[in-house]
Amino acid sequence: MPFLTNPPLSLYLHMPWCERKCPYCDFNSHQADHFDEAAYISALIEDLLQELPLIWGRQVTSIFIGGGTPSLFSAEAIQQLMSELRACLNFNPAIEVSMECNPGSADESRFQGYREAGINRLSIGVQSFADSKLQALGRIHDRQQALSAFAKARRAGFDNINLDLMYG
């Protein structure tokens, strides 16, 4: 049976670079020795533009910017990305725009820039609050940096924050 109206859309954008590749990670991600963030943002938008005819008239209700570590991108690059997305997509007024970040590279001023760009939810990859577990996982942060990342996100104005934790 066909839909009577087009269903809403969610968009996932993948930023494949990390400060260091975690040994357990099987996502398409690479150590960020160097990457051209402007070229990557342009490529994402070009790819989206090619798909637009397939989604005309449909509203985007959520965006998730994952990785890798999207928070390696500058606030200016995320502002450019969000501006381009707003120009070509129909955003729901209550859209949730999430972005992953790593506690080991959390920066309050960058968080503020992301918030100003339209990111309204941070997903902080804490994984564990046990330093021994974090070392075993190959993470670049410790417990204190995880707690600090949360505090920085709150000070930057985020009230919608999730913490990724591993269990079992």
mmCIF file of C-alpha atoms in Angstrom:
data_model
loop_
_atom_site.group_PDB
_atom_site.id
_atom_site.type_symbol
_atom_site.label_atom_id
_atom_site.label_comp_id
_atom_site.label_asym_id
_atom_site.label_seq_id
_atom_site.Cartn_x
_atom_site.Cartn_y
_atom_site.Cartn_z
ATOM 1 C CA MET A 1 0.000 0.000 0.000
ATOM 2 C CA PRO A 2 1.569 3.377 -0.961
ATOM 3 C CA PHE A 3 2.007 6.211 1.501
ATOM 4 C CA LEU A 4 -0.766 8.803 1.457
ATOM 5 C CA THR A 5 1.881 11.453 2.159
ATOM 6 C CA ASN A 6 5.637 11.291 1.905
ATOM 7 C CA PRO A 7 7.267 10.226 5.173
ATOM 8 C CA PRO A 8 9.732 12.574 6.867
ATOM 9 C CA LEU A 9 13.459 12.143 6.328
ATOM 10 C CA SER A 10 16.498 11.784 8.520
ATOM 11 C CA LEU A 11 19.964 12.545 7.181
ATOM 12 C CA TYR A 12 23.252 10.975 8.245
ATOM 13 C CA LEU A 13 26.486 12.724 7.270
ATOM 14 C CA HIS A 14 29.743 10.838 7.774
ATOM 15 C CA MET A 15 32.979 12.614 8.672
ATOM 16 C CA PRO A 16 35.576 9.840 8.432
ATOM 17 C CA TRP A 17 38.585 11.322 10.249
ATOM 18 C CA CYS A 18 39.764 10.743 13.813
ATOM 19 C CA GLU A 19 42.703 11.961 15.815
ATOM 20 C CA ARG A 20 43.597 8.288 16.199
ATOM 21 C CA LYS A 21 41.758 5.189 14.947
ATOM 22 C CA CYS A 22 40.424 3.140 17.877
ATOM 23 C CA PRO A 23 41.320 -0.549 17.544
ATOM 24 C CA TYR A 24 37.713 -1.733 18.092
ATOM 25 C CA CYS A 25 36.173 0.607 15.502
ATOM 26 C CA ASP A 26 34.924 -0.905 12.253
ATOM 27 C CA PHE A 27 33.466 2.317 10.843
ATOM 28 C CA ASN A 28 34.999 3.904 7.775
ATOM 29 C CA SER A 29 37.388 6.176 9.656
ATOM 30 C CA HIS A 30 40.991 7.184 9.225
ATOM 31 C CA GLN A 31 43.647 8.902 11.284
ATOM 32 C CA ALA A 32 43.535 12.611 10.496
ATOM 33 C CA ASP A 33 47.114 13.352 9.551
ATOM 34 C CA HIS A 34 45.667 15.986 7.215
ATOM 35 C CA PHE A 35 42.340 16.508 5.491
ATOM 36 C CA ASP A 36 40.827 19.321 3.472
ATOM 37 C CA GLU A 37 37.627 20.117 5.356
ATOM 38 C CA ALA A 38 36.400 22.622 2.747
ATOM 39 C CA ALA A 39 36.791 20.089 -0.067
ATOM 40 C CA TYR A 40 34.991 17.440 1.983
ATOM 41 C CA ILE A 41 32.073 19.750 2.824
ATOM 42 C CA SER A 42 31.804 20.637 -0.871
ATOM 43 C CA ALA A 43 31.790 16.944 -1.809
ATOM 44 C CA LEU A 44 29.025 16.202 0.718
ATOM 45 C CA ILE A 45 26.876 19.014 -0.660
ATOM 46 C CA GLU A 46 27.534 17.978 -4.265
ATOM 47 C CA ASP A 47 26.458 14.434 -3.423
ATOM 48 C CA LEU A 48 23.300 15.732 -1.742
ATOM 49 C CA LEU A 49 22.456 17.968 -4.703
ATOM 50 C CA GLN A 50 22.500 14.934 -7.001
ATOM 51 C CA GLU A 51 19.918 13.204 -4.787
ATOM 52 C CA LEU A 52 17.558 16.157 -4.263
ATOM 53 C CA PRO A 53 15.100 15.186 -7.024
ATOM 54 C CA LEU A 54 14.376 11.978 -5.091
ATOM 55 C CA ILE A 55 13.269 13.827 -1.968
ATOM 56 C CA TRP A 56 11.437 16.959 -3.170
ATOM 57 C CA GLY A 57 8.599 17.871 -0.865
ATOM 58 C CA ARG A 58 9.817 15.782 2.042
ATOM 59 C CA GLN A 59 10.718 17.347 5.347
ATOM 60 C CA VAL A 60 13.971 16.559 7.190
ATOM 61 C CA THR A 61 13.231 15.909 10.865
ATOM 62 C CA SER A 62 16.715 14.972 12.072
ATOM 63 C CA ILE A 63 20.344 15.156 11.004
ATOM 64 C CA PHE A 64 23.142 13.132 12.552
ATOM 65 C CA ILE A 65 26.738 14.091 11.810
ATOM 66 C CA GLY A 66 28.813 11.071 12.764
ATOM 67 C CA GLY A 67 32.173 9.553 12.122
ATOM 68 C CA GLY A 68 34.970 9.385 12.760
ATOM 69 C CA THR A 69 35.189 12.505 14.818
ATOM 70 C CA PRO A 70 33.152 15.319 13.264
ATOM 71 C CA SER A 71 34.316 17.671 16.017
ATOM 72 C CA LEU A 72 37.717 17.743 14.301
ATOM 73 C CA PHE A 73 36.022 20.033 11.772
ATOM 74 C CA SER A 74 36.149 23.751 12.516
ATOM 75 C CA ALA A 75 33.046 25.633 13.577
ATOM 76 C CA GLU A 76 33.341 27.566 10.305
ATOM 77 C CA ALA A 77 33.213 24.344 8.263
ATOM 78 C CA ILE A 78 30.151 23.150 10.189
ATOM 79 C CA GLN A 79 28.549 26.581 9.689
ATOM 80 C CA GLN A 80 29.151 26.253 5.929
ATOM 81 C CA LEU A 81 27.702 22.738 5.925
ATOM 82 C CA MET A 82 24.586 23.759 7.855
ATOM 83 C CA SER A 83 24.066 26.839 5.691
ATOM 84 C CA GLU A 84 24.201 24.718 2.523
ATOM 85 C CA LEU A 85 21.842 22.136 4.013
ATOM 86 C CA ARG A 86 19.321 24.827 4.994
ATOM 87 C CA ALA A 87 19.461 26.233 1.461
ATOM 88 C CA CYS A 88 18.544 22.968 -0.246
ATOM 89 C CA LEU A 89 16.489 20.976 2.275
ATOM 90 C CA ASN A 90 13.116 21.470 3.920
ATOM 91 C CA PHE A 91 13.932 21.478 7.655
ATOM 92 C CA ASN A 92 11.221 20.681 10.167
ATOM 93 C CA PRO A 93 11.024 23.681 12.542
ATOM 94 C CA ALA A 94 11.766 21.316 15.463
ATOM 95 C CA ILE A 95 14.656 19.540 13.691
ATOM 96 C CA GLU A 96 17.204 17.785 15.879
ATOM 97 C CA VAL A 97 20.749 18.202 14.556
ATOM 98 C CA SER A 98 23.239 15.958 16.359
ATOM 99 C CA MET A 99 26.993 15.848 16.066
ATOM 100 C CA GLU A 100 29.463 13.395 17.539
ATOM 101 C CA CYS A 101 32.492 14.625 19.419
ATOM 102 C CA ASN A 102 35.427 13.046 21.201
ATOM 103 C CA PRO A 103 36.122 14.108 24.805
ATOM 104 C CA GLY A 104 39.850 14.146 24.035
ATOM 105 C CA SER A 105 39.441 16.983 21.564
ATOM 106 C CA ALA A 106 36.554 18.872 23.199
ATOM 107 C CA ASP A 107 36.859 22.633 22.935
ATOM 108 C CA GLU A 108 34.314 25.019 24.452
ATOM 109 C CA SER A 109 34.704 27.766 21.864
ATOM 110 C CA ARG A 110 34.329 25.224 19.067
ATOM 111 C CA PHE A 111 31.198 23.881 20.805
ATOM 112 C CA GLN A 112 29.818 27.430 20.891
ATOM 113 C CA GLY A 113 30.475 27.741 17.160
ATOM 114 C CA TYR A 114 28.695 24.460 16.474
ATOM 115 C CA ARG A 115 25.716 25.651 18.514
ATOM 116 C CA GLU A 116 25.619 28.918 16.557
ATOM 117 C CA ALA A 117 25.763 26.904 13.304
ATOM 118 C CA GLY A 118 22.578 25.037 14.274
ATOM 119 C CA ILE A 119 23.833 21.912 16.012
ATOM 120 C CA ASN A 120 21.386 21.423 18.902
ATOM 121 C CA ARG A 121 22.479 18.022 20.247
ATOM 122 C CA LEU A 122 25.956 16.710 21.028
ATOM 123 C CA SER A 123 26.799 13.039 21.187
ATOM 124 C CA ILE A 124 29.932 12.693 23.307
ATOM 125 C CA GLY A 125 31.850 9.449 22.781
ATOM 126 C CA VAL A 126 32.728 8.813 26.420
ATOM 127 C CA GLN A 127 32.618 4.970 26.111
ATOM 128 C CA SER A 128 33.655 4.524 29.779
ATOM 129 C CA PHE A 129 34.451 6.482 32.925
ATOM 130 C CA ALA A 130 37.097 3.926 33.948
ATOM 131 C CA ASP A 131 40.576 5.027 32.885
ATOM 132 C CA SER A 132 41.801 1.436 32.629
ATOM 133 C CA LYS A 133 38.969 0.574 30.237
ATOM 134 C CA LEU A 134 39.595 3.701 28.168
ATOM 135 C CA GLN A 135 43.259 2.744 27.813
ATOM 136 C CA ALA A 136 42.325 -0.800 26.791
ATOM 137 C CA LEU A 137 39.942 0.643 24.185
ATOM 138 C CA GLY A 138 42.697 2.854 22.771
ATOM 139 C CA ARG A 139 40.757 6.058 23.495
ATOM 140 C CA ILE A 140 42.597 9.406 23.500
ATOM 141 C CA HIS A 141 40.789 10.704 26.592
ATOM 142 C CA ASP A 142 40.515 9.839 30.258
ATOM 143 C CA ARG A 143 37.684 10.049 32.782
ATOM 144 C CA GLN A 144 38.432 13.659 33.699
ATOM 145 C CA GLN A 145 38.433 14.761 30.051
ATOM 146 C CA ALA A 146 35.053 13.059 29.584
ATOM 147 C CA LEU A 147 33.575 14.946 32.533
ATOM 148 C CA SER A 148 35.176 18.153 31.286
ATOM 149 C CA ALA A 149 33.745 17.671 27.765
ATOM 150 C CA PHE A 150 30.243 17.440 29.223
ATOM 151 C CA ALA A 151 30.789 20.597 31.291
ATOM 152 C CA LYS A 152 32.156 22.461 28.250
ATOM 153 C CA ALA A 153 29.127 21.433 26.200
ATOM 154 C CA ARG A 154 26.780 22.722 28.919
ATOM 155 C CA ARG A 155 28.672 26.029 29.182
ATOM 156 C CA ALA A 156 28.469 26.357 25.381
ATOM 157 C CA GLY A 157 24.668 26.251 25.689
ATOM 158 C CA PHE A 158 23.862 22.620 24.910
ATOM 159 C CA ASP A 159 21.036 21.172 26.947
ATOM 160 C CA ASN A 160 20.541 18.138 24.702
ATOM 161 C CA ILE A 161 23.580 15.924 25.179
ATOM 162 C CA ASN A 162 23.997 12.182 24.985
ATOM 163 C CA LEU A 163 26.950 10.208 26.256
ATOM 164 C CA ASP A 164 27.918 7.113 24.300
ATOM 165 C CA LEU A 165 28.833 4.379 26.775
ATOM 166 C CA MET A 166 29.920 0.799 26.157
ATOM 167 C CA TYR A 167 28.391 -1.887 28.298
ATOM 168 C CA GLY A 168 29.078 -5.598 28.573
#
